[in-house]
Short mmCIF file of C-alpha atoms and ligand atoms in Angstrom, two decimals:
data_model
loop_
_atom_site.label_atom_id
_atom_site.label_comp_id
_atom_site.label_asym_id
_atom_site.label_seq_id
_atom_site.Cartn_x
_atom_site.Cartn_y
_atom_site.Cartn_z
CA MET E 1 160.74 343.53 -74.72
CA ILE E 2 164.15 342.04 -75.57
CA VAL E 3 166.69 344.96 -73.46
CA CYS E 4 169.89 342.62 -73.78
CA VAL E 5 169.68 341.28 -77.90
CA CYS E 6 173.31 339.09 -76.26
CA ASN E 7 172.02 336.93 -73.98
CA ASN E 8 168.26 337.17 -74.96
CA ILE E 9 166.96 338.85 -71.44
CA SER E 10 163.78 340.87 -71.45
CA ASP E 11 162.81 343.26 -69.47
CA ARG E 12 160.00 340.98 -67.57
CA GLU E 13 163.39 338.76 -66.93
CA ILE E 14 164.69 342.04 -65.42
CA ARG E 15 161.98 342.44 -63.24
CA GLN E 16 161.02 339.00 -62.09
CA ALA E 17 165.28 339.31 -60.52
CA VAL E 18 164.43 342.04 -59.28
CA ASP E 19 161.10 340.97 -57.28
CA LEU E 20 163.33 338.13 -56.13
CA GLY E 21 165.90 340.39 -54.80
CA LEU E 22 168.39 341.58 -57.46
CA SER E 23 168.96 345.44 -56.88
CA THR E 24 172.36 346.18 -58.84
CA MET E 25 173.75 346.16 -62.37
CA ALA E 26 176.54 344.05 -60.61
CA GLU E 27 174.11 341.14 -60.12
CA LEU E 28 171.66 341.51 -63.05
CA ARG E 29 175.98 341.35 -65.27
CA GLN E 30 176.18 338.17 -62.53
CA ASP E 31 173.01 336.57 -62.57
CA LEU E 32 171.53 337.41 -65.90
CA GLY E 33 174.36 337.72 -67.99
CA VAL E 34 173.11 341.46 -68.40
CA ALA E 35 175.52 343.47 -70.15
CA THR E 36 178.57 341.00 -70.19
CA CYS E 37 178.55 340.81 -73.89
CA CYS E 38 179.12 343.68 -76.15
CA GLY E 39 177.21 346.44 -73.41
CA LYS E 40 174.66 348.20 -75.80
CA CYS E 41 171.99 346.77 -73.27
CA ALA E 42 173.28 348.40 -70.33
CA SER E 43 171.53 351.45 -70.09
CA CYS E 44 168.78 350.21 -70.71
CA ALA E 45 168.86 347.88 -68.15
CA LYS E 46 169.81 350.14 -66.19
CA GLN E 47 166.61 352.43 -66.67
CA VAL E 48 164.03 348.87 -66.33
CA LEU E 49 166.09 348.57 -62.89
CA ALA E 50 165.34 351.50 -61.24
CA ALA E 51 162.07 351.66 -62.51
CA HIS E 52 161.08 349.02 -61.14
CA LEU E 53 162.68 349.60 -58.07
CA ASP E 54 160.88 353.24 -57.64
CA SER E 55 157.82 351.20 -58.06
CA LYS E 56 158.60 348.51 -55.24
CA VAL E 57 159.86 352.00 -53.12
CA GLN E 58 156.41 352.85 -53.36
CA VAL E 59 154.36 349.81 -52.90
CA THR E 60 155.82 349.65 -49.58
CA GLU E 61 155.71 353.19 -48.58
CA LEU E 62 151.99 352.87 -49.28
CA SER E 63 152.02 349.58 -47.70
CA PHE E 64 153.56 351.42 -44.47
CA ARG E 65 151.17 354.19 -43.99
CA ASN E 66 148.70 351.77 -44.62
CA ALA E 67 149.59 349.67 -41.72
CA GLN E 68 150.20 352.54 -39.54
CA ALA E 69 146.24 354.36 -40.26
CA ALA E 70 144.77 350.57 -39.19
S1 FES J 1 173.63 343.74 -76.26
FE1 FES J 1 173.79 343.04 -73.66
S2 FES J 1 175.28 342.48 -74.11
FE2 FES J 1 174.78 342.90 -75.61
#
């Protein structure tokens, strides 16, 4: 789904950017241009960012626990 209509940025692109190391709205603004025009996408972009960061933390924690158990 398109999150930022002004800059044609999808939720998938935001998640890919997080996978490449971005972790803040400031970084999304700078690198993708999210929320740099009308700003109406900011809250949705924050939700996509936060949800994907949370999912990455859970995977890291599970990986750590599995590594300890081995
Ligand atoms: S929809 Fe993202 S800046 Fe307008």
